mmCIF file of C-alpha atoms in Angstrom:
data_model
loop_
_atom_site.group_PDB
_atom_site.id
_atom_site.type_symbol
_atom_site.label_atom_id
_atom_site.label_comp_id
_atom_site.label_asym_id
_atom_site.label_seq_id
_atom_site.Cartn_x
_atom_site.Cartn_y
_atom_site.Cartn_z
ATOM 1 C CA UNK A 1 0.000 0.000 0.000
ATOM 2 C CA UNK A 2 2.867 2.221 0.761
ATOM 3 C CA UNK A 3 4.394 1.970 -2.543
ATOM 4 C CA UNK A 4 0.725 2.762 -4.054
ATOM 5 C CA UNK A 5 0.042 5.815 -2.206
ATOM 6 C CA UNK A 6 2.152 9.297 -1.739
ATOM 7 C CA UNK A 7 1.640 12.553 0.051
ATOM 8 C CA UNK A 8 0.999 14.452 -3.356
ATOM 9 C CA UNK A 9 -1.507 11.805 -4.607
ATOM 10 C CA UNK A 10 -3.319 11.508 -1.193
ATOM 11 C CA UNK A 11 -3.039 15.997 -1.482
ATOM 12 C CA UNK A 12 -4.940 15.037 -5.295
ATOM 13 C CA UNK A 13 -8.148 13.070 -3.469
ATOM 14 C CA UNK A 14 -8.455 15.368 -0.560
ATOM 15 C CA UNK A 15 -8.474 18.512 -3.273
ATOM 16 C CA UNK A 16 -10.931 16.437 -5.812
ATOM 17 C CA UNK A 17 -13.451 15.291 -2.698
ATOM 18 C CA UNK A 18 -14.092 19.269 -1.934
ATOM 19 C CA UNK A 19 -15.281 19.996 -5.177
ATOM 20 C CA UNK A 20 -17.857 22.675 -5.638
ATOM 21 C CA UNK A 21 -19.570 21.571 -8.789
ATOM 22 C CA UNK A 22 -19.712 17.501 -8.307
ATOM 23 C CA UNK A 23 -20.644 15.016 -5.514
ATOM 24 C CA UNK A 24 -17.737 13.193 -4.733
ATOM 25 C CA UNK A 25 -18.716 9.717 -3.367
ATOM 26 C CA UNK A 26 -16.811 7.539 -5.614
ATOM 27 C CA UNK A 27 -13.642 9.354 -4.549
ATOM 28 C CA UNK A 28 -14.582 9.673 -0.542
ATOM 29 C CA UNK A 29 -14.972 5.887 -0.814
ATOM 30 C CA UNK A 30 -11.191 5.905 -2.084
ATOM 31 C CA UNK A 31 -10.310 7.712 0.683
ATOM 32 C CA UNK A 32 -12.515 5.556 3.058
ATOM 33 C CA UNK A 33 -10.700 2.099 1.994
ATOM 34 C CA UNK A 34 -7.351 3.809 3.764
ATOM 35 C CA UNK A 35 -8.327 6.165 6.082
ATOM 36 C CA UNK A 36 -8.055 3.474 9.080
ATOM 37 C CA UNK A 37 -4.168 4.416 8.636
ATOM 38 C CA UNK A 38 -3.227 6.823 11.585
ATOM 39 C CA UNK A 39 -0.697 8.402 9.395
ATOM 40 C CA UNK A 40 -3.806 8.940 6.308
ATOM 41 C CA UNK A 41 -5.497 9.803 8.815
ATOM 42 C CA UNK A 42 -2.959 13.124 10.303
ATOM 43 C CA UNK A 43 -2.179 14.205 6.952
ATOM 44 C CA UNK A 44 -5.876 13.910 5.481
ATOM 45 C CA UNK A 45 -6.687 16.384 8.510
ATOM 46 C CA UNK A 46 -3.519 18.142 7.945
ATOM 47 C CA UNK A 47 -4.476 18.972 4.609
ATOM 48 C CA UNK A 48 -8.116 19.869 5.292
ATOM 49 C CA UNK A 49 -6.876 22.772 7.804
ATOM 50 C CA UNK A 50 -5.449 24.082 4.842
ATOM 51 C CA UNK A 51 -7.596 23.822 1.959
ATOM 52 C CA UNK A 52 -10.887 24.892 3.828
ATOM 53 C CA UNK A 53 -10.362 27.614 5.818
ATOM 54 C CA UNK A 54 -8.872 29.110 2.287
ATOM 55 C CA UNK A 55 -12.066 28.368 0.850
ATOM 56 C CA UNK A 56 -15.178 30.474 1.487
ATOM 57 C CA UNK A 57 -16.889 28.281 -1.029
ATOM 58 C CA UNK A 58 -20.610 27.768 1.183
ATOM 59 C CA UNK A 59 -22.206 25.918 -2.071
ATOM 60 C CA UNK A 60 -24.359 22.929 -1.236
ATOM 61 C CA UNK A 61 -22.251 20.800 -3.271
ATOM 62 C CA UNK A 62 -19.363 21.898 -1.677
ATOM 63 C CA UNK A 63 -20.777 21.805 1.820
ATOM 64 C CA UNK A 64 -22.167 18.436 1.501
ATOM 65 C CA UNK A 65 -18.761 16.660 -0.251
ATOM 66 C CA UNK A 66 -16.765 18.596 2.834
ATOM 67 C CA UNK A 67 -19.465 16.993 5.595
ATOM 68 C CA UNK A 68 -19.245 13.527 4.266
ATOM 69 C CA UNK A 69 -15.410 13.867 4.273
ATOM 70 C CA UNK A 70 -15.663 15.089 7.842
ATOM 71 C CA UNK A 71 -17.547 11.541 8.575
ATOM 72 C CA UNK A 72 -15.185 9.131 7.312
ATOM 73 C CA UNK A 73 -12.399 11.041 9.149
ATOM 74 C CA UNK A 74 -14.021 11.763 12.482
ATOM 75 C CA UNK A 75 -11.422 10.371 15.030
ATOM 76 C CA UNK A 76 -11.760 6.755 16.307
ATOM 77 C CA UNK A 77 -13.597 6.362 19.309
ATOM 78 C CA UNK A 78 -10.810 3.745 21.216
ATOM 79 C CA UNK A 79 -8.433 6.344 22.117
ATOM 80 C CA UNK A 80 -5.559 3.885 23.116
ATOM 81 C CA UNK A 81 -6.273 1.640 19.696
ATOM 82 C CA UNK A 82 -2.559 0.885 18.179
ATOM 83 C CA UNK A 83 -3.645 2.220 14.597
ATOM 84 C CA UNK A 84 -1.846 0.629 11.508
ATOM 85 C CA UNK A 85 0.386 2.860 9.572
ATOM 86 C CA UNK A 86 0.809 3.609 5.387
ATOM 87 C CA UNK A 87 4.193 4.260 5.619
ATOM 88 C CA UNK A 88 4.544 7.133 3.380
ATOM 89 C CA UNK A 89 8.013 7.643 2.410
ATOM 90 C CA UNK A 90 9.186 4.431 4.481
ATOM 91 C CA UNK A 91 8.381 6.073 7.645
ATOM 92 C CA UNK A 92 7.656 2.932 10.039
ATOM 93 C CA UNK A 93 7.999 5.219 13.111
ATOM 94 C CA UNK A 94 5.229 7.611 12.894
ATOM 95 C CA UNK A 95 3.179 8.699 15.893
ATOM 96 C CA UNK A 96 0.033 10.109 15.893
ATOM 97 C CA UNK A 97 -0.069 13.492 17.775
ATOM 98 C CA UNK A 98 -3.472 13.706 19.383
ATOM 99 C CA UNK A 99 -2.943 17.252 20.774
ATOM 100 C CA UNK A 100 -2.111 18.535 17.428
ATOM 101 C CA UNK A 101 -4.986 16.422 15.739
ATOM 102 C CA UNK A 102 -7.467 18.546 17.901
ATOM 103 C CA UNK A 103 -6.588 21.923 17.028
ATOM 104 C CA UNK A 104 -6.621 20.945 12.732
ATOM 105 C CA UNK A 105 -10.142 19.683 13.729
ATOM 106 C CA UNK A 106 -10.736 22.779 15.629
ATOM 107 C CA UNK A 107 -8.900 24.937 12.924
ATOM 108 C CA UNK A 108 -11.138 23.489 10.436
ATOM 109 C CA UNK A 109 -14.736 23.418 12.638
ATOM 110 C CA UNK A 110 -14.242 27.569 12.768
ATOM 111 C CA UNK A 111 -14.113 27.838 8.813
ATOM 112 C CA UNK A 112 -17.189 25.627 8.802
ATOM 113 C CA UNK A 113 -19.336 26.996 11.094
ATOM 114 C CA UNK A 114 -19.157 30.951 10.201
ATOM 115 C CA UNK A 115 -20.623 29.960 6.558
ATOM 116 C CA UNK A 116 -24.104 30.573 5.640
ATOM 117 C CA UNK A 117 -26.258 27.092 5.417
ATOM 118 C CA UNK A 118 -29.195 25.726 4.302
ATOM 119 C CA UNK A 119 -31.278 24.271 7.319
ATOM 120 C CA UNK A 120 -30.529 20.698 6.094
ATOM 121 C CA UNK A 121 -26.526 21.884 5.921
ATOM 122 C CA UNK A 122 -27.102 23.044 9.484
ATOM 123 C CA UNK A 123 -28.876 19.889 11.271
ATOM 124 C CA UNK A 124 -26.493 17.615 9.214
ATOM 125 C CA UNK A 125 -23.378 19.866 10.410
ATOM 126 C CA UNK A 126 -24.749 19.567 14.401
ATOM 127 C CA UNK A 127 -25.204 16.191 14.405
ATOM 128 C CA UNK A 128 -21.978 15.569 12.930
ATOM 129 C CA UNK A 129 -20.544 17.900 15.991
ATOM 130 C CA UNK A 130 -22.277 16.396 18.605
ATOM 131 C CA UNK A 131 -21.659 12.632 17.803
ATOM 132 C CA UNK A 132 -17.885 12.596 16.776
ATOM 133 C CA UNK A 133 -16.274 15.714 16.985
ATOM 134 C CA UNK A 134 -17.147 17.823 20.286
ATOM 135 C CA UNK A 135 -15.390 15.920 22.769
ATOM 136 C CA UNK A 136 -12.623 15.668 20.352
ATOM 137 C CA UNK A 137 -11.937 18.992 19.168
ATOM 138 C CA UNK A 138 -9.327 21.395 21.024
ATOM 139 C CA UNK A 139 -10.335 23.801 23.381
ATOM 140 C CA UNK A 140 -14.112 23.932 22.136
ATOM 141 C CA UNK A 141 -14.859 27.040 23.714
ATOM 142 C CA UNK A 142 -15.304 28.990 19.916
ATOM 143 C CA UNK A 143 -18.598 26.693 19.248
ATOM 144 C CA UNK A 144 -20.337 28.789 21.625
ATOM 145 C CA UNK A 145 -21.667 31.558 19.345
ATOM 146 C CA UNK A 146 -22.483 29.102 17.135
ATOM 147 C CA UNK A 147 -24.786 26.941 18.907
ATOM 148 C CA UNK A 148 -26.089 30.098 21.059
ATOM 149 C CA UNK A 149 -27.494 31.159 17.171
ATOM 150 C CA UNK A 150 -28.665 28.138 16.547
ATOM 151 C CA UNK A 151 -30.720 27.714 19.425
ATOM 152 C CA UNK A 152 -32.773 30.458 18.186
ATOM 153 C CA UNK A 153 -33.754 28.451 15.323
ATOM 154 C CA UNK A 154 -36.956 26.181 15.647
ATOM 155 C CA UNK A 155 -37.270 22.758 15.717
ATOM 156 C CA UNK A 156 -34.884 19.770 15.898
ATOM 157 C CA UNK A 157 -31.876 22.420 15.285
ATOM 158 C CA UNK A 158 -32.303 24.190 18.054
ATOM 159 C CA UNK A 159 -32.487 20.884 20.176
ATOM 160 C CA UNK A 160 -28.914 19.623 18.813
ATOM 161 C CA UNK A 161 -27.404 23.273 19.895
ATOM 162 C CA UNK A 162 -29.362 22.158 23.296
ATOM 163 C CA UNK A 163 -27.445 18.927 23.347
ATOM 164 C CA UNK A 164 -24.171 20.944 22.888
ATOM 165 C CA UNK A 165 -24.716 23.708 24.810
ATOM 166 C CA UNK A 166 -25.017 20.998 27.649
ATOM 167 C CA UNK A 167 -21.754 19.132 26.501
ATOM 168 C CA UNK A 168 -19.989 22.341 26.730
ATOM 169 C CA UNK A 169 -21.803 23.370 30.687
ATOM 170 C CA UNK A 170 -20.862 20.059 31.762
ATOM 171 C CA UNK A 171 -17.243 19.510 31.008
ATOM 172 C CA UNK A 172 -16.709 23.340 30.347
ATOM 173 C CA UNK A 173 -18.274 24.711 32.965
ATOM 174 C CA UNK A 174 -19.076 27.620 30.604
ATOM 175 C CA UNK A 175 -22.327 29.564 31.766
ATOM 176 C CA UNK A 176 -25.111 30.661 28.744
ATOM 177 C CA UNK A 177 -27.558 33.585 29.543
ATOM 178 C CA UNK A 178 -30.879 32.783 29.897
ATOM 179 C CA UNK A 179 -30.537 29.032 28.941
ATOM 180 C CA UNK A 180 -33.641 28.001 30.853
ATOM 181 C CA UNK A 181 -35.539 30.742 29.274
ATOM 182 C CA UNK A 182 -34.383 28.957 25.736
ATOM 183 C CA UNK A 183 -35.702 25.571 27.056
ATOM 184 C CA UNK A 184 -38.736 26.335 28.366
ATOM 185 C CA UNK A 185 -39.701 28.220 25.181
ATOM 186 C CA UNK A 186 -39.039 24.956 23.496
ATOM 187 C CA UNK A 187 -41.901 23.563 25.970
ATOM 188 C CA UNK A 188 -44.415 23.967 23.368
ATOM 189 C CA UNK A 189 -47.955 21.396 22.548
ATOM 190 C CA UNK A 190 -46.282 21.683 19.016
ATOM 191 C CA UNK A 191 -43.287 19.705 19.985
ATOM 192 C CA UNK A 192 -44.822 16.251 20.535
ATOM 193 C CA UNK A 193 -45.673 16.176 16.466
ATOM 194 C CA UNK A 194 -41.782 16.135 16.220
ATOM 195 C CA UNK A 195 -39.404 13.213 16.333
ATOM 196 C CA UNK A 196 -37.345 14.964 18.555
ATOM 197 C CA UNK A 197 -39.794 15.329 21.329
ATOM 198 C CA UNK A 198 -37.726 12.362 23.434
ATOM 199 C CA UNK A 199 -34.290 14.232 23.161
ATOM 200 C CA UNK A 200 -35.895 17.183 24.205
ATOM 201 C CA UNK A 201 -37.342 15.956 27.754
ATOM 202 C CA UNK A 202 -34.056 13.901 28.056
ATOM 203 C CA UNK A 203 -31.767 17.015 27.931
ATOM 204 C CA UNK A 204 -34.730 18.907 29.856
ATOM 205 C CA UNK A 205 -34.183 16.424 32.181
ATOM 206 C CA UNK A 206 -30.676 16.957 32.560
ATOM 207 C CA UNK A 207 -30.775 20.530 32.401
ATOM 208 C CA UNK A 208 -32.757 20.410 35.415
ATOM 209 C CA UNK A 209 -31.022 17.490 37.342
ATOM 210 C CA UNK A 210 -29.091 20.206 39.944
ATOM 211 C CA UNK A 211 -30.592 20.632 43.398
ATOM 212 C CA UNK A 212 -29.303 24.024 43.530
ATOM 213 C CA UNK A 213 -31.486 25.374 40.735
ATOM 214 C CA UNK A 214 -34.359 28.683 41.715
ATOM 215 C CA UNK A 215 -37.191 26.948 43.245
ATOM 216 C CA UNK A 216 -39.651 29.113 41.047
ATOM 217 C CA UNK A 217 -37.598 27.681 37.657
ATOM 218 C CA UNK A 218 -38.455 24.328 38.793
ATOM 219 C CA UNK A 219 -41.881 24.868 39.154
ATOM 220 C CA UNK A 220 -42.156 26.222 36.175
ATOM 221 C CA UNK A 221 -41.030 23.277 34.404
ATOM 222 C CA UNK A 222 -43.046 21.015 36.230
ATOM 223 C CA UNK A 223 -46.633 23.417 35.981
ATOM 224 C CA UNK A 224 -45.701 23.634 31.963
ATOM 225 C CA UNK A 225 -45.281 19.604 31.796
ATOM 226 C CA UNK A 226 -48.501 18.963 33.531
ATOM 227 C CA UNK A 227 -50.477 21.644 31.440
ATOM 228 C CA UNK A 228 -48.924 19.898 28.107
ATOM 229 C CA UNK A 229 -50.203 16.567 29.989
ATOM 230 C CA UNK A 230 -53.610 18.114 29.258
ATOM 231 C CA UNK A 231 -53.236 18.280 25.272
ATOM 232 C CA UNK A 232 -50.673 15.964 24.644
ATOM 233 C CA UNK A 233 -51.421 12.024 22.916
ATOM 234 C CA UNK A 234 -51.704 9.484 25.295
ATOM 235 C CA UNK A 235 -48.947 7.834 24.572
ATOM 236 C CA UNK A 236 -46.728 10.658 25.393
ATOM 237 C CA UNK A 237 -48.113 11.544 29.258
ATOM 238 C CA UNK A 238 -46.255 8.419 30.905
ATOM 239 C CA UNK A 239 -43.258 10.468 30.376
ATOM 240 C CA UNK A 240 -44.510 13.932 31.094
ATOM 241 C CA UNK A 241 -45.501 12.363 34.215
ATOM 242 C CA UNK A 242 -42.119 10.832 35.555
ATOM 243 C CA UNK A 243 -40.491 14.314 33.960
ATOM 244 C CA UNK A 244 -42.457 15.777 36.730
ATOM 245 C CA UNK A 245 -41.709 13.794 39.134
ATOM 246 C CA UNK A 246 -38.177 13.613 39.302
ATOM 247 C CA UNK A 247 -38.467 17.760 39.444
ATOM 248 C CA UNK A 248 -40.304 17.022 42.182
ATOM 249 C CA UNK A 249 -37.946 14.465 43.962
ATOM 250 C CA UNK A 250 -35.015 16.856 43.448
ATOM 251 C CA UNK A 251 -36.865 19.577 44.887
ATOM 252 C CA UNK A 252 -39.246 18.250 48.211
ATOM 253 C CA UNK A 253 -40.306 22.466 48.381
ATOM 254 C CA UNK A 254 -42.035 21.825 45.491
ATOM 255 C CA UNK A 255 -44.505 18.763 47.355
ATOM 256 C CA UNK A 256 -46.653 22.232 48.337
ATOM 257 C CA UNK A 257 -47.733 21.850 44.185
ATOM 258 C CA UNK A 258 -49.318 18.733 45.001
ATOM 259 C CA UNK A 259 -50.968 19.349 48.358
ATOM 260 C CA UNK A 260 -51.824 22.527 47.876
ATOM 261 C CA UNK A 261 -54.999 24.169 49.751
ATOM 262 C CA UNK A 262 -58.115 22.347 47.820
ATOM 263 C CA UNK A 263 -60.015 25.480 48.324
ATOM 264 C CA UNK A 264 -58.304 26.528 45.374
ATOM 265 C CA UNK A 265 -59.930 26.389 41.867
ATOM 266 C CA UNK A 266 -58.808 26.000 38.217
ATOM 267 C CA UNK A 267 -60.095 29.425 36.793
ATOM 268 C CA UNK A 268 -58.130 31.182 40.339
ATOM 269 C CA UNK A 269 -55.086 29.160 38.954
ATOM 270 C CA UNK A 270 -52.468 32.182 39.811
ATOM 271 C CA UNK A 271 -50.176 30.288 36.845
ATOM 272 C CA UNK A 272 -49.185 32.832 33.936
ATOM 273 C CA UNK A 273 -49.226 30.427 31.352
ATOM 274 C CA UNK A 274 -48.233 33.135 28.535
ATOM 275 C CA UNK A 275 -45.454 34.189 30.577
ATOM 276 C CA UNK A 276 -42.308 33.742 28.813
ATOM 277 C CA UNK A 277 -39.560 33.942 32.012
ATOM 278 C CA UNK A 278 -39.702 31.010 34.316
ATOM 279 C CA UNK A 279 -38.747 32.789 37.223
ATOM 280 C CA UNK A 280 -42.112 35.026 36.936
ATOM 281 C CA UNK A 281 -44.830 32.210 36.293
ATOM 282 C CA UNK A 282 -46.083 32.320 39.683
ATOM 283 C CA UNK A 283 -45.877 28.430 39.112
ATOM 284 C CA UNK A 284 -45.153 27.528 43.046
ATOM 285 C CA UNK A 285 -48.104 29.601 44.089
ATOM 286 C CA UNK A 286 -50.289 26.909 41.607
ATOM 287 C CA UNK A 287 -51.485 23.268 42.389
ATOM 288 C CA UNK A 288 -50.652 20.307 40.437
ATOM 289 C CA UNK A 289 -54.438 19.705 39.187
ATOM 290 C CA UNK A 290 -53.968 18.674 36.176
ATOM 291 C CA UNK A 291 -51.967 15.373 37.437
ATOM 292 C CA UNK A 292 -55.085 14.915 39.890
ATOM 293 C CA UNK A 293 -57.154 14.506 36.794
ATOM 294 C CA UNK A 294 -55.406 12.327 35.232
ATOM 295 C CA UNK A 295 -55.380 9.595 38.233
ATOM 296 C CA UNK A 296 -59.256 9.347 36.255
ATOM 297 C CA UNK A 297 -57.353 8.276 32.819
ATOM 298 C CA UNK A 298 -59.371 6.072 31.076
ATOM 299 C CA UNK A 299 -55.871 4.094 30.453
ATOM 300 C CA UNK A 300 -54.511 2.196 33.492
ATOM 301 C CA UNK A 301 -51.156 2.635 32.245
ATOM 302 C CA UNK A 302 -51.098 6.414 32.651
ATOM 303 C CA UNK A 303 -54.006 6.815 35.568
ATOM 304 C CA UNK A 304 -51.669 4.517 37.818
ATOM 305 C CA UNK A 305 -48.559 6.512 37.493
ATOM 306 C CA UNK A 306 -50.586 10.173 38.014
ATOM 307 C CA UNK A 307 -51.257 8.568 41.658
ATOM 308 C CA UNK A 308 -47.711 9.144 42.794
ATOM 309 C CA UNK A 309 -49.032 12.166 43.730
ATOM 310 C CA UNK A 310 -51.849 10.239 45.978
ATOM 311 C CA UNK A 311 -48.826 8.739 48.107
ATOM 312 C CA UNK A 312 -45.198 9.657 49.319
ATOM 313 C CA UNK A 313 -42.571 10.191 46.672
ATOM 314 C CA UNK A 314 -39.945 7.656 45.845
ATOM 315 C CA UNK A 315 -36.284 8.265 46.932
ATOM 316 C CA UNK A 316 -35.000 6.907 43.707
ATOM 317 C CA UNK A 317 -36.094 9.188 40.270
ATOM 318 C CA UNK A 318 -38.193 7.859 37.803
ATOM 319 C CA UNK A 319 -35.995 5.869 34.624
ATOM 320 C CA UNK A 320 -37.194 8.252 31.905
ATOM 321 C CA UNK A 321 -35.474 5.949 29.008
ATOM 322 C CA UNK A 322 -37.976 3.472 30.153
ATOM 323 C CA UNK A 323 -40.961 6.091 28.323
ATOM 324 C CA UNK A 324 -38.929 8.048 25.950
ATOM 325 C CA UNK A 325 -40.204 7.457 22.548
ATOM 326 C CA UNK A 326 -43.522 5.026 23.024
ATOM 327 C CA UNK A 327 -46.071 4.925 21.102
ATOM 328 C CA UNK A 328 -49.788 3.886 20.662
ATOM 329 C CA UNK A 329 -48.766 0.637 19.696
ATOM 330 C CA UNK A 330 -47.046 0.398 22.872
ATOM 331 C CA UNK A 331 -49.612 1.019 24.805
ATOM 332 C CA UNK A 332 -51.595 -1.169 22.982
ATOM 333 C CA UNK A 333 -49.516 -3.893 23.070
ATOM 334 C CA UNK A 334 -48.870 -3.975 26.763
ATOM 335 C CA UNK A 335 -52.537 -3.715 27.538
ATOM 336 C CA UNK A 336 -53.075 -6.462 25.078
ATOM 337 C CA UNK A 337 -50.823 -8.542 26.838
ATOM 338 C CA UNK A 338 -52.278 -7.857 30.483
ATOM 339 C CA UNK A 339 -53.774 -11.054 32.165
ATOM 340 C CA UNK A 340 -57.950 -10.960 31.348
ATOM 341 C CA UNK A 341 -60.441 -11.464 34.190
ATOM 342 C CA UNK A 342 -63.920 -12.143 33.534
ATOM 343 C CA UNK A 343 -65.162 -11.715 30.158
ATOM 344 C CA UNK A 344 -67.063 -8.283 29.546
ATOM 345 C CA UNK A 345 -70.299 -8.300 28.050
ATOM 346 C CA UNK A 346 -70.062 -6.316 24.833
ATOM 347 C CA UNK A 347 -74.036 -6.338 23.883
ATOM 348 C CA UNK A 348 -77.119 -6.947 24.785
ATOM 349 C CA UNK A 349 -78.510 -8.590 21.525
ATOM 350 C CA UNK A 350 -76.464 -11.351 19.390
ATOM 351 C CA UNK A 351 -74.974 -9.397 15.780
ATOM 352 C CA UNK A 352 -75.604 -10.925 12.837
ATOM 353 C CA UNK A 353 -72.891 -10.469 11.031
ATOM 354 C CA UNK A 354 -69.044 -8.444 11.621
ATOM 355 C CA UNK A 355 -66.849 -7.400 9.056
ATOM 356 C CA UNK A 356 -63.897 -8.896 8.822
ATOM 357 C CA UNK A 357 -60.624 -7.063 8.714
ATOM 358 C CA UNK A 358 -57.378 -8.534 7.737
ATOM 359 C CA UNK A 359 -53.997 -8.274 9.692
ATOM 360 C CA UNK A 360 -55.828 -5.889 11.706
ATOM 361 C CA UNK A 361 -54.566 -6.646 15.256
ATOM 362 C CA UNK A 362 -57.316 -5.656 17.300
ATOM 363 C CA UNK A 363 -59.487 -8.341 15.261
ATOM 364 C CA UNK A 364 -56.766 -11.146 16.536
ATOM 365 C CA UNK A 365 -57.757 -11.013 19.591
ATOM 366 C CA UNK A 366 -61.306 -11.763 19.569
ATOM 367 C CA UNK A 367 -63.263 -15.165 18.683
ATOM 368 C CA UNK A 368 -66.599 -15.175 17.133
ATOM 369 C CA UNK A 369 -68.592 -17.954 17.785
ATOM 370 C CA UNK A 370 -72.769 -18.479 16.582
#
């Protein structure tokens, strides 16, 4: 392989996969049959810090051939792997330097980002950053404008800048203004159309796993979650539910939301709904009603978890992986799979006839008999 491959030709590829006028695939699947080589590997990035921060090309085509190059060279994931080597130029004794790895990705991250995007260029470029590069990249500190703008775009973009603003807090310790402003704003009945409505409440979750958080934030949170409980599908409350709860676990101040003076009524509910600042929601002044109605739920599978509020709370939180992402079928399937007592009578007089419908699953389960 050594003898096949040199620095100039491996400069060629890297130059024809950024092209602005063709998708490369063909050649990034060149590049992908060697780029397991530690030394490729340096020198592919080596070159990249070069040729794109030259470029200001922010063409789809372009932007699209340089993300796909960025995938099959994100770094490996087993740090202390013993990588093969190419051997360019007989060199058996490369190293890889790691520290100077992480500031070409960095180098080459800042000419990406600052270029404008299509919305599709922007979600494809975040979740790129989020699942191979962040942790990876040095001193990561310069993403912060970055996903601070594109939090302010809706949808599932502004819930990957979440996820990274929360990388960066955590290992950072880097502080955003108003972040909890930003995330309950997100808190809207439009969200659980999305797909990204699980990722959301798990990095709400997280956002709001300190004890040391304002007692009125928290409240907040957990008022908004219980009104969305309201208008929300069925198969999505089990999780609003335990979301609430473990605010409430973290926070025992808060167990005044649940037993809360009865004298007080839904149309006196002092909650600002409209109110845009979760510090001024008058939330913990409210009540918790809308979990009481639910303990009514028509479904056993959400009417027996509203009762937590019936009885003390556990010490342990609630797993919300265990309800992130279910769905009717779910439900349907569980409660199809519940032990039957005594068979309910359905009608009064014997039908004549029932249409059949095939590979329908609710007509599996019964038996007609004459």
């Amino acid at each position: 392989m050594g003898k096949e491959w040199s620095l100039s030709k491996l400069r060629e590829l890297v130059h024809a996969i950024l092209s602005k006028s063709t998708r490369t695939t063909k050649r990034i699947d060149e590049l992908r049959e060697i780029i397991h080589y530690q030394d490729v590997l340096f020198y592919t990035w080596q070159m990249m810090s070069k040729i794109l921060p030259a470029d200001k090309n922010s063409d789809n085509i372009y932007m699209l051939n340089a993300i796909e190059l960025l995938e099959i060279t994100a770094p490996p994931k087993n740090e202390n792997s013993d990588g093969e080597l190419m051997g360019f130029n007989n060199d058996k004794k490369f190293v890889l330097d790691k520290a100077q790895l992480g500031k070409m990705m960095g180098k080459v991250w800042r000419a990406l980002i600052n270029r404008d995007m299509t919305p599709v260029i922007h979600q494809k470029l975040l979740l790129l950053l989020l699942e191979s590069y962040l942790s990876k990249i040095d001193k990561p500190i310069f993403l912060t404008d970055f996903l601070m703008t594109s939090m302010n775009v809706n949808g599932i973009i502004a819930v990957l800048a979440l996820e990274g603003v929360s990388q960066l807090m955590q290992k950072h310790n880097i502080e955003y203004p108003n972040i909890y402003g930003k995330l309950y704003s997100m808190l809207e009945p439009e969200v659980f159309h999305k797909k990204f409505k699980s990722r959301l409440f798990y990095l709400a979750d997280i956002f709001l796993s300190s004890i040391y958080l304002p007692e009125s934030i928290v409240a907040s949170f957990a008022k908004r979650s219980a009104r969305l409980s309201l208008r929300c599908a069925a198969c999505d409350i089990p999780m609003l539910l335990r979301f609430i709860g473990n605010l409430l676990i973290r926070h025992p101040g808060l167990k005044k939301m649940i037993h809360h003076s009865e004298d007080l009524e839904v149309p006196n509910d002092p909650f600002i709904e409209n109110e845009s600042d979760p510090t001024k929601t008058c939330a913990s002044q409210s009540s918790l009603w809308e979990i009481a109605l639910l303990k009514n739920h028509s479904l056993p599978s959400i009417s027996s978890v509203a009762k937590f509020i019936d009885s003390n709370l556990p010490s342990v939180e609630f797993d919300l992986s265990e309800v992130l992402g279910k769905t009717y079928e779910d439900i349907f399937n569980a409660e199809r799979k519940k032990k039957k007592g005594e068979k309910p009578s359905l009608t009064f007089e014997r039908p004549q006839e029932i249409g059949k419908l095939k590979d329908d699953k609710l007509y599996k389960l019964w038996q007609l008999t004459t």
